[in-house]
PDB file of C-alpha atoms in Angstrom:
ATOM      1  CA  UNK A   1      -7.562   4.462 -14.001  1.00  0.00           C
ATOM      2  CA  UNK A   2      -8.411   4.170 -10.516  1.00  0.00           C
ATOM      3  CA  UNK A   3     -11.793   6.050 -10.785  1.00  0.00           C
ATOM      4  CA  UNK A   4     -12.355   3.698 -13.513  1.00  0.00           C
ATOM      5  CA  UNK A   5     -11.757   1.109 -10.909  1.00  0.00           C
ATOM      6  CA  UNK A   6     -14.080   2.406  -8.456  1.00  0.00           C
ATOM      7  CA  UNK A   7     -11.810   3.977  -5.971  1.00  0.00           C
ATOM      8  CA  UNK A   8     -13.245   6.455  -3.915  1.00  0.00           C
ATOM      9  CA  UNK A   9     -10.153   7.881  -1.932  1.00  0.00           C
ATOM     10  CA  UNK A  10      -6.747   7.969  -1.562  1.00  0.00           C
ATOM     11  CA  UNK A  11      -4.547   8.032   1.931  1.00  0.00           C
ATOM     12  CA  UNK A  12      -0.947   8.842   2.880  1.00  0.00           C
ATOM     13  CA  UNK A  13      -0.319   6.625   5.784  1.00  0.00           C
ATOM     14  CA  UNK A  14      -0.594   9.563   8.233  1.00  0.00           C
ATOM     15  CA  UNK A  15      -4.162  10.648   6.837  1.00  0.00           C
ATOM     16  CA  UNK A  16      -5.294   6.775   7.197  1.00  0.00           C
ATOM     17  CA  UNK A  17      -4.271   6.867  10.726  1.00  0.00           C
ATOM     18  CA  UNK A  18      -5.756  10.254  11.148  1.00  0.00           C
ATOM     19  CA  UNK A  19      -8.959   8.907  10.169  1.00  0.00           C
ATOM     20  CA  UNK A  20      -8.764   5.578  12.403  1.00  0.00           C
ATOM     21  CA  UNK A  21      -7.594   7.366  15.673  1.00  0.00           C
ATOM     22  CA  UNK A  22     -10.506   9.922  15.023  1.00  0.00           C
ATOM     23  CA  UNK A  23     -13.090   7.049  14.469  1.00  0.00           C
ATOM     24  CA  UNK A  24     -11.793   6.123  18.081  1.00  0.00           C
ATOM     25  CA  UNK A  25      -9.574   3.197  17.714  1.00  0.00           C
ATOM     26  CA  UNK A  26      -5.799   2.459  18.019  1.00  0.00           C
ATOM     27  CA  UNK A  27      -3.738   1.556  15.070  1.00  0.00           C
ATOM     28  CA  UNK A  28      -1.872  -1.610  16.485  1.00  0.00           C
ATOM     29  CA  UNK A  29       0.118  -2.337  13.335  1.00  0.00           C
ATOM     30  CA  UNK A  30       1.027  -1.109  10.234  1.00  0.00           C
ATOM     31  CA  UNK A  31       2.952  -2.654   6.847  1.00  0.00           C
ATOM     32  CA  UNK A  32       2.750  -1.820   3.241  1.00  0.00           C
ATOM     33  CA  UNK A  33       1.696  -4.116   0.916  1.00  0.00           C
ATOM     34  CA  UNK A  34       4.031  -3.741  -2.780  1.00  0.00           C
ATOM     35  CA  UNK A  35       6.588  -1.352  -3.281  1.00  0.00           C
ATOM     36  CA  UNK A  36       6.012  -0.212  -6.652  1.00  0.00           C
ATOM     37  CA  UNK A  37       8.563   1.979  -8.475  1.00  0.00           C
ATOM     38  CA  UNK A  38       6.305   1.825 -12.037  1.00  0.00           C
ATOM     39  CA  UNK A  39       3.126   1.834 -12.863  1.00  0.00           C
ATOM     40  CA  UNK A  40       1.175  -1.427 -13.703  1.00  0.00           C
ATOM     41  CA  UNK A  41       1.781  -1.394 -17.260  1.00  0.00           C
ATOM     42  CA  UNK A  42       5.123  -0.697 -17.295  1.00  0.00           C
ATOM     43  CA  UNK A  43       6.000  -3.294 -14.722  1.00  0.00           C
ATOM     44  CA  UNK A  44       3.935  -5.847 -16.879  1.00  0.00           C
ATOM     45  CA  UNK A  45       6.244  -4.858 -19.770  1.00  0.00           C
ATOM     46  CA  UNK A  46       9.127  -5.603 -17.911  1.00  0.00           C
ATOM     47  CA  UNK A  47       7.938  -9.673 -17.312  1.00  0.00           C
ATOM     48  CA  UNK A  48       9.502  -9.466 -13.498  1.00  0.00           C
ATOM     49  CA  UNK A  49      10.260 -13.241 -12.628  1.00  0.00           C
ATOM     50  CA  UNK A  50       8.177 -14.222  -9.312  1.00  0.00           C
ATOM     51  CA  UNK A  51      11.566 -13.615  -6.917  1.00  0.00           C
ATOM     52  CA  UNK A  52      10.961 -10.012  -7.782  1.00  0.00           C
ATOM     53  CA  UNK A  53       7.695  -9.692  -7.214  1.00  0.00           C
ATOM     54  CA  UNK A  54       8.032 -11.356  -3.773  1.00  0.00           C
ATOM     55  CA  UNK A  55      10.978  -9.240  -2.621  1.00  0.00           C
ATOM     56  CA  UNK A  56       8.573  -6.325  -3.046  1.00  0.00           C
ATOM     57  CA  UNK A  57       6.066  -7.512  -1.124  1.00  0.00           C
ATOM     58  CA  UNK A  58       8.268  -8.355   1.514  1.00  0.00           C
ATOM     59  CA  UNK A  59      10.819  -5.443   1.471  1.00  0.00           C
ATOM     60  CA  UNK A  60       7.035  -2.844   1.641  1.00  0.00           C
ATOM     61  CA  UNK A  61       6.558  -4.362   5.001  1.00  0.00           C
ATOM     62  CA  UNK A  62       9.122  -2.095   6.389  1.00  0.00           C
ATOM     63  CA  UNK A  63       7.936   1.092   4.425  1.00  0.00           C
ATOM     64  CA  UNK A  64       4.093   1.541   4.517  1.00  0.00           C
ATOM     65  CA  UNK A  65       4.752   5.641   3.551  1.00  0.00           C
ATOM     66  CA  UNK A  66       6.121   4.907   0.517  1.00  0.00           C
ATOM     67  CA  UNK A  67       3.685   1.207  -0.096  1.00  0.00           C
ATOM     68  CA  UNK A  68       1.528   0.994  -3.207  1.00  0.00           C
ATOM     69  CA  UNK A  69      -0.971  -0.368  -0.117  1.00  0.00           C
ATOM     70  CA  UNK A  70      -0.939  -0.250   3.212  1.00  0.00           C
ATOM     71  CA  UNK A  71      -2.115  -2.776   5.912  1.00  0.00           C
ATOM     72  CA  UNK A  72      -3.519  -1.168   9.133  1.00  0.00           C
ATOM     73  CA  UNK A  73      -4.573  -2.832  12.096  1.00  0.00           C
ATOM     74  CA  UNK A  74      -6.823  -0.992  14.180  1.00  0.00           C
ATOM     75  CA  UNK A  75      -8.256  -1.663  17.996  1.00  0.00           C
ATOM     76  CA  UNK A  76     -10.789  -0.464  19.955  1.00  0.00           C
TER      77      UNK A  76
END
């Protein structure tokens, strides 16, 4: 599904900040973005109410290694 998407790669959070450091910046700050324990369709099947769905975007803050996403902030 994701090539079907149009992704073109796929980073751990050390290989992401591998990549920035080596393009010569600093990673100031990094979060994840949804903790997601099942894949899209099976969380669509389970109709989460919207106080779930926030808690795991706040909770993934915390744990960008094990984030559906992760948010980096890079400087140069």
């Amino acid at each position: 599904a994701d090539l079907a998407l149009g992704h073109k790669r796929y980073f751990d959070l050390k290989s992401l900040c591998t990549l920035v450091q080596e393009a010569g910046f600093q990673v100031a700050r990094v979060e994840g973005m949804l903790l997601k324990p099942f894949m899209t369709s099976q969380l669509n099947q389970l109709n989460l109410p919207p106080s779930v769905w926030q808690a795991l975007l706040e909770v993934s803050a915390g744990y960008p290694e094990i984030s559906n996403s992760i948010y980096l902030e890079a400087v140069a």
